[in-house]
C-alpha cells in the first residue's frame, strides 16, 4: 500500500551556523496526483481525437477529389458536345452544376489545407515576412487589379516560422481585405507590424522567457462586422454574409487561427460595420522548444 506524499524541510542552525536539527512536514497529495492523472488521460484523449479528426478530414477530402473531377469533366464534355442544342434553361442548369462543382473543389482544397496544418507540418526556420508578402502580392496581382484596390505594405519582421503557413495566413487576410469591400469604394489594405513592449512578452504563458513578440496588422476599409461575432468568424464554415454577396467557404480565418496558434501566437480583430476591419496577428520571434499543440 503506497501513498504519494509531498514534503519540505528546513535545517535548524545554532548561533554559529552549525546544523542542529531539521523541521519538516509531510502531506498526503493523493488527490493532486489523481487530478494530474485525470488531466493526463484527458490530454492524451484530446490529442488522439484531434489526430483522428485531422486524418478523417484529409482522407475524406482526398477521396472526394476523384468523383468531383469526373463531374467537372463530364459537365465540360456535355457543354462542348451539346453546344447550341440546349436551350437557355438547360444551359442554366449546366452552369449551376459546374458552379457547384467548383465550390466543392474549393471546399475540398480548404479542408485538405486545414488538415495538413499539423499532419503535414514542416520544421520552423527563419522567415523574412517581407519576402513572403512579396510572393503573396504576386499571387494576388489579378485580384488587386480586378477590384481596383491598393495594397500598402510596411516593414515586416523576420521570425522563426514555417514559410508556407505564414504565406497562407497573409494571403487569406489580404484576400479578405480585397474581397469584403464596399461596392462604392475600391479596397485599400494596409499591412504593417510593430514590436510589442517588454511586458507583453511570454504571451499566454507560451514561448521562451525574454522572447520578442511582433504584431502583424492587416487593416482594410471594407464592410466591417459587428464585434459580437468575433469568435464566430474564426470558426470552421462560419460566414457572416451570404454566398450571393461574397464567395468563399468560411474556412479562411479558421485556417489562420490554427496556423497562428501552432506558432505559439494569437489572432484577433477589431471592426465596425461600414468602417473596415483590422486583423491583429501576434507571433513570437522564436518558437518554444516544444511545439504548441492546437485543437
Rosetta silent file (secondary structure, phi, psi, omega in degrees, C-alpha in Angstrom):
SEQUENCE: XXXXXXXXXXXXXXXXXXXXXXXXXXXXXXXXXXXXXXXXXXXXXXXXXXXXXXXXXXXXXXXXXXXXXXXXXXXXXXXXXXXXXXXXXXXXXXXXXXXXXXXXXXXXXXXXXXXXXXXXXXXXXXXXXXXXXXXXXXXXXXXXXXXXXXXXXXXXXXXXXXXXXXXXXXXXXXXXXXXXXXXXXXXXXXXXXXXXXXXXXXXXXXXXXXXXXXXXXXXXXXXXXXXXXXXXXXXXXXXXXXXXXXXXXXXXXXXXXXXXXXXXXXXXXXXXXXXXXXXXXXXXXXXXXXXXXXX
SCORE:     score description
SCORE:     0.000 S_00000001
   1 L     0.000  122.342 -177.299    0.000    0.000    0.000 S_00000001
   2 L  -124.093  145.074  177.546    1.563    3.278   -1.105 S_00000001
   3 L  -127.574  123.229  176.423    0.512    6.879   -0.581 S_00000001
   4 L   -69.688  135.717 -178.652    2.037    9.715   -2.616 S_00000001
   5 E  -132.556  156.620  170.701    3.340   12.465   -0.373 S_00000001
   6 E  -119.385  145.015 -177.430    4.898   15.868   -0.680 S_00000001
   7 E  -146.762  157.000  170.052    7.338   17.155    1.865 S_00000001
   8 E  -143.785  157.711 -175.709    9.610   20.045    2.664 S_00000001
   9 E  -145.020  149.621  177.557   12.232   20.534    5.320 S_00000001
  10 E  -127.165  129.024  179.029   14.194   23.337    6.919 S_00000001
  11 E   -80.972  130.542  176.790   17.573   22.855    8.568 S_00000001
  12 E   -90.736  134.768 -178.986   17.897   24.460   12.014 S_00000001
  13 E  -116.577  150.307  175.239   21.200   26.182   12.761 S_00000001
  14 L   -86.403 -172.727 -177.034   22.775   27.209   16.041 S_00000001
  15 L   -62.486  -21.478 -178.229   24.330   30.609   16.744 S_00000001
  16 L   -98.871    8.487  178.133   27.489   29.533   14.953 S_00000001
  17 L    81.589   13.551 -179.722   25.691   28.409   11.823 S_00000001
  18 L   -93.350  139.585  179.953   26.041   24.715   12.565 S_00000001
  19 E   -66.330  133.042  179.353   23.116   22.384   11.801 S_00000001
  20 E  -125.533   -3.085  179.717   21.433   21.127   14.931 S_00000001
  21 E   173.088  178.641 -179.316   18.222   19.671   13.576 S_00000001
  22 E  -136.163  135.854  172.718   15.583   19.571   10.900 S_00000001
  23 E  -116.757  127.894 -178.709   11.976   20.718   10.900 S_00000001
  24 E  -147.577  173.042  174.280    9.761   19.385    8.156 S_00000001
  25 E  -142.478  149.717  179.214    6.268   18.398    7.207 S_00000001
  26 E  -123.869  134.691 -179.154    4.801   15.664    5.084 S_00000001
  27 E  -131.297  147.854  177.784    1.401   15.907    3.403 S_00000001
  28 E   -75.926  120.892 -179.263   -0.776   13.459    1.540 S_00000001
  29 L  -114.846   30.634 -179.488   -1.013   14.519   -2.131 S_00000001
  30 H   -58.178  -46.178 -177.828   -3.206   11.651   -3.327 S_00000001
  31 H   -62.836  -39.973  179.282   -5.956   13.967   -4.597 S_00000001
  32 H   -64.674  -42.694  179.254   -3.473   16.100   -6.523 S_00000001
  33 H   -64.645  -38.489  178.023   -1.903   13.037   -8.140 S_00000001
  34 H   -64.511  -41.291  178.549   -5.336   11.705   -9.059 S_00000001
  35 H   -64.374  -40.289  178.390   -6.247   15.049  -10.636 S_00000001
  36 H   -63.682  -38.627  179.683   -2.960   15.079  -12.566 S_00000001
  37 H   -67.549  -40.685  176.695   -3.643   11.570  -13.854 S_00000001
  38 H   -61.574  -44.611  179.257   -7.152   12.537  -14.984 S_00000001
  39 H   -62.696  -40.587  179.481   -5.725   15.596  -16.742 S_00000001
  40 H   -62.485  -45.005  179.959   -3.027   13.479  -18.411 S_00000001
  41 H   -64.960  -40.431  179.243   -5.586   10.983  -19.724 S_00000001
  42 H   -65.360  -38.691  177.999   -7.868   13.762  -20.958 S_00000001
  43 H   -64.152  -44.329  178.294   -4.949   15.449  -22.735 S_00000001
  44 H   -62.523  -41.570  179.481   -3.967   12.198  -24.431 S_00000001
  45 H   -64.667  -40.731  178.648   -7.573   11.579  -25.465 S_00000001
  46 H   -64.236  -44.243  178.986   -7.878   15.102  -26.867 S_00000001
  47 H   -62.948  -40.705  178.828   -4.652   14.739  -28.844 S_00000001
  48 H   -66.349  -41.761  178.804   -5.784   11.363  -30.192 S_00000001
  49 H   -63.217  -43.788  178.406   -9.204   12.759  -31.095 S_00000001
  50 H   -61.157  -43.609 -179.924   -7.654   15.749  -32.868 S_00000001
  51 H   -62.875  -40.621  179.651   -5.320   13.480  -34.830 S_00000001
  52 H   -66.357  -40.712  178.701   -8.218   11.237  -35.861 S_00000001
  53 H   -64.362  -43.065  179.206  -10.321   14.204  -36.953 S_00000001
  54 H   -64.582  -40.106  178.622   -7.476   15.658  -38.990 S_00000001
  55 H   -66.636  -39.747  177.460   -6.810   12.287  -40.609 S_00000001
  56 H   -61.730  -45.161 -179.908  -10.515   11.875  -41.382 S_00000001
  57 H   -60.841  -39.966 -179.565  -10.648   15.332  -42.976 S_00000001
  58 H   -67.042  -49.766 -177.063   -7.615   14.508  -45.091 S_00000001
  59 H   -64.496  -45.747 -179.382   -8.835   11.081  -46.245 S_00000001
  60 H   -60.801  -45.592 -179.472  -12.398   12.247  -46.871 S_00000001
  61 H   -64.708  -41.870 -179.260  -11.236   15.274  -48.828 S_00000001
  62 H   -64.145  -43.152 -178.340   -8.710   13.240  -50.802 S_00000001
  63 H   -71.303  -23.227  178.421  -11.267   10.556  -51.713 S_00000001
  64 H   -77.202  -18.797 -174.943  -13.809   13.166  -52.801 S_00000001
  65 H   -63.549  -43.362 -174.611  -11.456   14.634  -55.370 S_00000001
  66 H   -64.742  -51.639  177.022  -11.724   11.836  -57.937 S_00000001
  67 H   -61.781  -32.015  178.556  -15.545   11.728  -58.277 S_00000001
  68 H   -67.035  -39.775  177.311  -15.586   15.512  -58.314 S_00000001
  69 H   -60.102  -37.205  178.996  -13.087   15.568  -61.175 S_00000001
  70 H   -67.622  -40.627  177.303  -15.412   13.266  -63.118 S_00000001
  71 H   -59.704  -46.176 -179.717  -18.390   15.551  -62.502 S_00000001
  72 H   -65.018  -42.007 -178.082  -16.402   18.512  -63.760 S_00000001
  73 H   -65.312  -44.633 -178.204  -15.037   16.604  -66.764 S_00000001
  74 H   -71.928  -32.258  176.387  -18.417   15.260  -67.869 S_00000001
  75 H   -68.041  -38.435  175.774  -20.151   18.608  -67.399 S_00000001
  76 H   -64.361  -42.093 -179.903  -17.471   20.232  -69.570 S_00000001
  77 H   -66.282  -39.099  178.814  -17.862   17.479  -72.163 S_00000001
  78 H   -61.824  -44.559  179.248  -21.643   17.823  -72.103 S_00000001
  79 H   -65.062  -36.870 -178.963  -21.441   21.544  -72.723 S_00000001
  80 H   -69.840  -42.909 -175.871  -18.924   21.012  -75.527 S_00000001
  81 H   -78.265  -35.074 -178.169  -20.875   18.277  -77.337 S_00000001
  82 H   -78.789  -39.784  176.923  -24.352   19.733  -76.920 S_00000001
  83 H    51.083 -120.146 -176.355  -23.352   23.298  -77.742 S_00000001
  84 H   -79.516   -0.864 -177.695  -26.263   25.156  -79.313 S_00000001
  85 H   -76.514  -15.763 -179.504  -28.596   22.153  -78.991 S_00000001
  86 L   -97.804  147.545 -179.522  -29.546   23.051  -75.431 S_00000001
  87 L   -86.240 -178.621 -175.814  -31.962   25.834  -74.560 S_00000001
  88 H   -62.872  -40.390 -179.326  -31.433   28.622  -72.025 S_00000001
  89 H   -64.521  -44.150  179.277  -32.985   26.704  -69.138 S_00000001
  90 H   -65.692  -37.916  177.013  -30.795   23.652  -69.772 S_00000001
  91 H   -64.249  -37.828  177.563  -27.731   25.868  -70.122 S_00000001
  92 H   -64.003  -43.104  177.444  -28.599   27.477  -66.776 S_00000001
  93 H   -59.655  -43.107 -178.965  -28.844   24.036  -65.140 S_00000001
  94 H   -64.629  -41.507  178.551  -25.459   23.111  -66.568 S_00000001
  95 H   -65.166  -38.605  177.271  -23.858   26.322  -65.325 S_00000001
  96 H   -63.384  -42.128  179.293  -25.296   25.755  -61.853 S_00000001
  97 H   -62.397  -44.305  179.608  -23.869   22.243  -61.808 S_00000001
  98 H   -65.923  -39.560  177.944  -20.435   23.494  -62.843 S_00000001
  99 H   -63.456  -41.556  178.329  -20.573   26.298  -60.277 S_00000001
 100 H   -64.533  -39.003  178.786  -21.479   23.843  -57.506 S_00000001
 101 H   -65.189  -39.166  178.455  -18.610   21.566  -58.550 S_00000001
 102 H   -65.691  -40.335  177.701  -16.169   24.478  -58.453 S_00000001
 103 H   -65.061  -39.569  177.626  -17.349   25.454  -54.958 S_00000001
 104 H   -63.641  -39.680  177.820  -16.946   21.851  -53.826 S_00000001
 105 H   -61.360  -42.765  177.993  -13.416   21.802  -55.249 S_00000001
 106 H   -63.166  -42.678  179.809  -12.564   24.946  -53.298 S_00000001
 107 H   -63.182  -43.478  179.017  -14.047   23.461  -50.125 S_00000001
 108 H   -62.535  -43.944  178.390  -12.071   20.232  -50.539 S_00000001
 109 H   -60.595  -40.751  179.188   -8.848   22.171  -51.097 S_00000001
 110 H   -67.199  -39.483  177.871   -9.518   24.214  -47.952 S_00000001
 111 H   -62.912  -42.649  177.984  -10.263   21.067  -45.934 S_00000001
 112 H   -62.722  -43.163  178.565   -7.017   19.494  -47.092 S_00000001
 113 H   -61.858  -40.872 -179.277   -5.092   22.647  -46.197 S_00000001
 114 H   -65.265  -43.533 -177.840   -6.709   22.702  -42.752 S_00000001
 115 H   -68.998  -25.307 -176.413   -5.915   19.032  -42.055 S_00000001
 116 H   -85.799   -5.425 -177.903   -2.298   19.479  -43.154 S_00000001
 117 H   -56.155  -41.987  178.709   -1.510   22.294  -40.711 S_00000001
 118 H  -108.326  -33.093 -175.992   -0.282   19.756  -38.181 S_00000001
 119 H   -73.577  -29.326  179.722   -0.268   16.428  -40.071 S_00000001
 120 L  -118.256   27.612 -175.595    1.989   17.690  -42.892 S_00000001
 121 L   -67.000  146.304  177.876    3.778   20.414  -40.949 S_00000001
 122 L  -104.943  163.229 -179.211    7.348   21.339  -41.876 S_00000001
 123 L   -64.003  155.168  175.653   10.149   22.443  -39.499 S_00000001
 124 L   -78.181  139.194  176.492   10.376   26.046  -38.335 S_00000001
 125 E  -138.704  173.091  175.398   13.059   28.186  -39.982 S_00000001
 126 E   -71.628  125.001 -175.108   13.948   31.868  -40.117 S_00000001
 127 E  -124.602  123.461  174.267   11.332   33.539  -42.329 S_00000001
 128 E   -85.997  107.344 -177.032   11.511   37.063  -43.720 S_00000001
 129 H   -66.921  -20.122  174.191    7.862   38.125  -43.827 S_00000001
 130 H   -63.931  -43.424  178.261    8.752   40.890  -46.288 S_00000001
 131 H   -66.522  -41.823  177.610    9.716   38.232  -48.840 S_00000001
 132 H   -59.530  -41.960 -179.127    6.597   36.216  -48.033 S_00000001
 133 H   -65.730  -36.353  177.305    4.478   39.317  -48.574 S_00000001
 134 H   -62.783  -39.292  178.392    6.089   39.954  -51.958 S_00000001
 135 H   -67.150  -40.450  178.381    5.142   36.437  -53.031 S_00000001
 136 H   -62.787  -44.303  179.396    1.566   36.913  -51.789 S_00000001
 137 H   -61.982  -36.393  177.307    1.231   40.190  -53.696 S_00000001
 138 H   -65.168  -42.002  179.494    2.445   38.450  -56.833 S_00000001
 139 H   -65.399  -35.332 -174.640   -0.159   35.708  -56.394 S_00000001
 140 L   -99.268   15.092 -177.189   -2.976   38.211  -55.802 S_00000001
 141 H   -56.909  -42.455 -179.559   -1.978   40.671  -58.516 S_00000001
 142 H   -65.420  -42.133  179.211   -5.050   39.845  -60.623 S_00000001
 143 H   -61.734  -40.736  178.461   -7.407   40.244  -57.638 S_00000001
 144 H   -62.302  -44.248 -179.614   -5.933   43.649  -56.850 S_00000001
 145 H   -66.358  -42.259 -177.429   -6.413   44.769  -60.456 S_00000001
 146 H   -65.241  -35.135 -179.295   -9.951   43.393  -60.719 S_00000001
 147 H   -87.708   -9.257 -175.111  -11.109   45.176  -57.570 S_00000001
 148 L    68.639   24.115 -174.386   -9.239   48.392  -58.376 S_00000001
 149 L   -84.209  175.052  178.116   -7.666   48.044  -54.965 S_00000001
 150 E  -137.384  138.309  179.935   -4.451   49.267  -53.419 S_00000001
 151 E  -122.913  125.183  177.924   -2.155   47.467  -51.002 S_00000001
 152 E  -113.333  126.580 -175.883    0.324   49.306  -48.781 S_00000001
 153 E  -121.191  124.703  174.200    2.969   47.239  -47.003 S_00000001
 154 L   -88.482 -173.124  179.601    5.236   48.465  -44.214 S_00000001
 155 L   -73.631  131.314 -179.493    8.365   46.773  -42.924 S_00000001
 156 L  -112.878  154.163 -174.488    7.686   43.280  -41.579 S_00000001
 157 L   -82.021  170.107  168.164    9.889   41.266  -39.197 S_00000001
 158 E  -103.449  125.352 -176.363   11.916   38.109  -39.641 S_00000001
 159 E  -133.028  167.999  174.583   10.642   35.375  -37.329 S_00000001
 160 E   -86.852  118.493 -173.263   11.027   31.659  -36.732 S_00000001
 161 E  -163.995 -179.298  171.488    8.119   30.018  -38.545 S_00000001
 162 L   -98.765  118.738 -172.641    7.021   27.723  -41.345 S_00000001
 163 H   -56.410  -45.207 -177.252    7.186   29.731  -44.612 S_00000001
 164 H   -62.386  -40.693 -178.504    4.263   28.045  -46.365 S_00000001
 165 H   -72.147  -35.094  174.827    1.936   28.543  -43.418 S_00000001
 166 H   -63.702  -36.173  177.337    2.931   32.191  -42.999 S_00000001
 167 H   -65.011  -40.225  178.209    2.114   32.641  -46.670 S_00000001
 168 H   -61.681  -43.295 -179.236   -1.313   31.066  -46.106 S_00000001
 169 H   -62.876  -52.362 -177.303   -2.057   33.449  -43.230 S_00000001
 170 H   -64.718  -37.351 -179.320   -1.020   36.606  -45.072 S_00000001
 171 H   -68.658  -40.490  177.873   -2.736   35.542  -48.284 S_00000001
 172 H   -63.805  -44.973 -177.952   -6.018   34.776  -46.517 S_00000001
 173 H   -67.521  -40.834  178.234   -6.036   38.068  -44.625 S_00000001
 174 H   -67.904  -41.343  178.373   -5.127   40.110  -47.694 S_00000001
 175 H   -58.979  -42.000  178.317   -7.692   38.254  -49.827 S_00000001
 176 H   -63.281  -41.652  179.459  -10.393   39.061  -47.288 S_00000001
 177 H   -61.645  -34.697  178.034   -9.409   42.723  -47.285 S_00000001
 178 H   -77.929  -36.083 -174.241   -9.779   42.834  -51.064 S_00000001
 179 H   -76.084  -47.067 -173.581  -12.967   40.766  -51.176 S_00000001
 180 L   -89.070   58.521  179.540  -15.077   42.328  -48.424 S_00000001
 181 L  -103.762  160.686  178.623  -15.014   45.880  -49.742 S_00000001
 182 L   -75.531  140.916 -175.446  -17.870   48.341  -50.084 S_00000001
 183 L   -57.511  -33.201 -174.055  -19.328   48.494  -53.604 S_00000001
 184 L   -88.677   -0.877 -175.505  -18.863   52.248  -53.872 S_00000001
 185 L  -139.031  126.219  178.308  -15.232   52.305  -52.710 S_00000001
 186 L   -62.397  147.600 -178.985  -12.161   50.408  -54.008 S_00000001
 187 L   -69.929  141.929  172.170  -10.411   48.342  -51.338 S_00000001
 188 E  -127.302  120.127 -178.489   -7.397   49.725  -49.515 S_00000001
 189 E  -120.542  125.755  177.382   -5.416   47.236  -47.433 S_00000001
 190 E  -111.582  133.800  179.653   -2.518   48.252  -45.192 S_00000001
 191 E  -126.899  120.894 -178.165   -0.143   45.661  -43.755 S_00000001
 192 E  -150.947  175.241 -175.640    2.405   46.671  -41.144 S_00000001
 193 E  -139.467  163.924  175.022    3.999   45.438  -37.940 S_00000001
 194 E  -149.050  149.023  176.592    5.098   46.578  -34.510 S_00000001
 195 E   -88.297  126.731 -179.299    7.302   45.142  -31.774 S_00000001
 196 L   -71.199  146.696  177.163    5.386   44.602  -28.556 S_00000001
 197 L   -66.825  162.674 -174.223    6.780   46.230  -25.397 S_00000001
 198 H   -52.100  -41.604 -178.605    8.558   44.077  -22.827 S_00000001
 199 H   -60.936  -16.911 -178.704    5.529   43.495  -20.516 S_00000001
 200 H   -87.424    1.283 -178.736    3.797   41.709  -23.405 S_00000001
 201 L   -66.412  160.877  178.990    6.467   39.013  -23.593 S_00000001
 202 L    58.417   50.622 -177.266    5.641   35.356  -22.984 S_00000001
 203 H   -53.215  127.967  176.720    2.136   35.747  -24.435 S_00000001
 204 H    55.342   26.206  179.322   -0.447   33.491  -22.748 S_00000001
 205 H    76.382    9.123 -178.038    2.346   31.744  -20.891 S_00000001
 206 L  -109.492  161.261  178.216    3.809   30.391  -24.113 S_00000001
 207 L    87.612  161.116 -178.408    7.161   30.938  -25.741 S_00000001
 208 L   -73.086  144.092  178.304   10.583   31.268  -24.240 S_00000001
 209 L   -59.947  133.288 -178.940   11.108   33.797  -21.485 S_00000001
 210 L    85.292    1.525  178.655   12.539   37.003  -22.931 S_00000001
 211 L   -69.197  144.939  176.421   11.286   36.174  -26.412 S_00000001
 212 L   -87.150  142.680  177.224   10.248   39.119  -28.576 S_00000001
 213 E  -119.408  138.466  178.067    6.697   39.277  -29.896 S_00000001
 214 E  -114.937  147.745  170.061    5.561   41.093  -33.004 S_00000001
 215 E  -106.051  128.020  172.819    2.128   42.221  -34.069 S_00000001
 216 E  -104.788  119.617 -176.815    1.278   41.937  -37.760 S_00000001
 217 E  -111.121  131.072  177.232   -1.686   44.189  -38.549 S_00000001
 218 E  -119.467  107.670 -171.591   -3.831   43.870  -41.677 S_00000001
 219 E  -113.864  132.527  179.001   -6.149   46.869  -41.940 S_00000001
 220 E  -129.708  169.516  179.438   -8.823   47.409  -44.595 S_00000001
 221 L  -110.190   30.916 -172.383  -11.526   49.946  -45.425 S_00000001
 222 L   -82.750 -154.667 -172.376  -14.166   47.323  -46.153 S_00000001
 223 L   -74.497  -22.055  179.434  -17.644   46.491  -44.913 S_00000001
 224 L    68.722 -173.661  178.446  -16.522   45.511  -41.410 S_00000001
 225 L  -161.321  163.565  176.040  -18.606   43.462  -38.979 S_00000001
 226 L   -73.671  131.117 -176.083  -20.132   43.568  -35.509 S_00000001
 227 H   -68.310  -11.654  175.334  -17.514   42.570  -32.925 S_00000001
 228 H   -65.953  -17.094  178.492  -20.076   40.389  -31.153 S_00000001
 229 H   -97.898   15.615 -173.857  -19.374   37.908  -33.969 S_00000001
 230 H   -59.053  -47.649 -179.761  -15.613   37.954  -33.370 S_00000001
 231 H   -65.497  -35.613 -176.175  -15.357   34.362  -32.105 S_00000001
 232 H   -63.916  -37.986 -174.306  -17.657   33.116  -34.827 S_00000001
 233 H   -68.756  -18.368  179.056  -15.545   34.342  -37.740 S_00000001
 234 L   -96.358   12.194 -179.565  -12.596   32.189  -36.629 S_00000001
 235 L  -102.728  145.227 -178.911  -14.741   29.017  -36.580 S_00000001
 236 L   -55.579  136.306  173.163  -14.886   26.498  -39.422 S_00000001
 237 L    64.474   16.977  179.326  -17.595   27.053  -42.062 S_00000001
 238 L   -94.278  130.297  179.528  -18.891   30.219  -40.389 S_00000001
 239 L  -130.767  140.707  176.317  -19.946   33.068  -42.674 S_00000001
 240 L   -95.868   -9.171 -177.452  -21.427   36.444  -41.797 S_00000001
 241 L  -134.794  151.514 -179.481  -22.592   37.087  -45.364 S_00000001
 242 L   -68.679  155.203  178.939  -24.424   35.043  -47.975 S_00000001
 243 L   -63.424  -25.743  179.133  -22.590   33.336  -50.827 S_00000001
 244 L   -65.582  -29.965 -178.933  -24.579   35.504  -53.219 S_00000001
 245 L   -87.763  -45.610 -177.195  -22.824   38.582  -51.831 S_00000001
 246 L  -140.733  127.837  179.402  -19.304   37.248  -51.229 S_00000001
 247 L   -71.891  161.335  176.577  -17.787   33.966  -52.366 S_00000001
 248 L   142.807  164.569 -178.083  -15.900   31.688  -50.003 S_00000001
 249 L  -102.729   -8.417 -176.637  -16.088   28.539  -47.901 S_00000001
 250 L    76.933   23.670 -178.155  -15.928   30.108  -44.444 S_00000001
 251 L  -115.041  -14.383 -172.766  -12.628   28.369  -43.682 S_00000001
 252 H   -58.037  -48.631 -177.344  -10.001   31.045  -44.299 S_00000001
 253 H   -73.861  -31.358  174.417   -9.940   32.621  -40.848 S_00000001
 254 H   -63.717  -39.412  175.895  -10.215   29.242  -39.088 S_00000001
 255 H   -61.500  -45.126  178.915   -7.144   28.199  -41.069 S_00000001
 256 H   -59.706  -46.061 -177.542   -5.351   31.383  -39.989 S_00000001
 257 H   -62.325  -43.320 -178.384   -6.169   30.829  -36.326 S_00000001
 258 H   -65.218  -39.829  177.943   -4.949   27.240  -36.331 S_00000001
 259 H   -64.682  -46.746 -178.380   -1.687   28.198  -38.033 S_00000001
 260 H   -62.063  -42.122  179.681   -1.081   31.134  -35.691 S_00000001
 261 H   -67.702  -33.719  174.899   -1.767   29.006  -32.608 S_00000001
 262 H   -62.831  -28.536  179.009    0.612   26.336  -33.897 S_00000001
 263 L   -92.242   21.998  177.971    3.230   29.114  -33.964 S_00000001
 264 L    59.425   34.120 -178.775    2.550   29.955  -30.274 S_00000001
 265 L  -119.632 -164.088 -175.144    0.729   33.124  -31.304 S_00000001
 266 E  -149.772  144.149  176.716   -2.686   34.727  -31.206 S_00000001
 267 E  -131.089  137.436  177.165   -5.069   36.264  -33.747 S_00000001
 268 E  -149.620 -173.770 -178.466   -7.946   38.659  -33.152 S_00000001
 269 E  -154.778  156.469  171.407   -9.646   41.572  -34.891 S_00000001
 270 E  -124.892  138.353 -175.911  -11.212   44.982  -34.374 S_00000001
 271 E  -162.409  157.003  170.761  -14.048   46.137  -36.589 S_00000001
 272 L  -139.861  140.234  179.392  -17.146   48.276  -37.031 S_00000001
 273 L   -56.203  128.949  179.160  -19.810   47.823  -39.697 S_00000001
 274 L    77.843   -1.071 -176.374  -19.039   50.070  -42.648 S_00000001
 275 L  -117.346    6.994  179.248  -15.750   51.208  -41.081 S_00000001
 276 L    86.585  177.375 -177.548  -13.399   48.415  -42.082 S_00000001
 277 E  -136.636  152.867  172.410  -11.520   45.823  -40.045 S_00000001
 278 E  -127.494  116.178  176.215   -8.074   45.368  -38.543 S_00000001
 279 E   -95.222  132.322 -173.122   -6.810   41.822  -38.038 S_00000001
 280 E  -118.422  114.513  179.086   -4.054   41.533  -35.451 S_00000001
 281 E  -109.234  120.974  179.202   -1.671   38.577  -35.540 S_00000001
 282 E  -107.555  124.323 -176.180    0.753   38.277  -32.619 S_00000001
 283 E  -136.047  144.604  176.119    3.740   35.982  -33.149 S_00000001
 284 E   -78.757  153.678  176.677    6.988   35.290  -31.257 S_00000001
 285 L   -72.734  -29.721  177.398   10.331   35.896  -32.930 S_00000001
 286 L  -127.207  144.721 -179.408   11.479   32.460  -31.742 S_00000001
 287 L   -84.522  149.488  176.654    9.424   29.312  -31.274 S_00000001
 288 L   -63.859  158.389 -177.241    9.284   27.461  -27.933 S_00000001
 289 L   -61.100  -36.619  178.217   11.433   24.350  -27.596 S_00000001
 290 L  -103.903  126.585 -176.917    8.310   22.164  -27.503 S_00000001
 291 L   -64.414  138.213  179.958    5.869   22.724  -30.355 S_00000001
 292 L   -70.205  131.378  175.579    2.458   24.037  -29.294 S_00000001
 293 L   -89.938  130.623 -179.261   -0.375   21.524  -29.722 S_00000001
 294 L  -117.146  146.168 -179.755   -3.539   23.038  -31.189 S_00000001
 295 L   -80.416    0.000    0.000   -7.039   21.654  -31.142 S_00000001
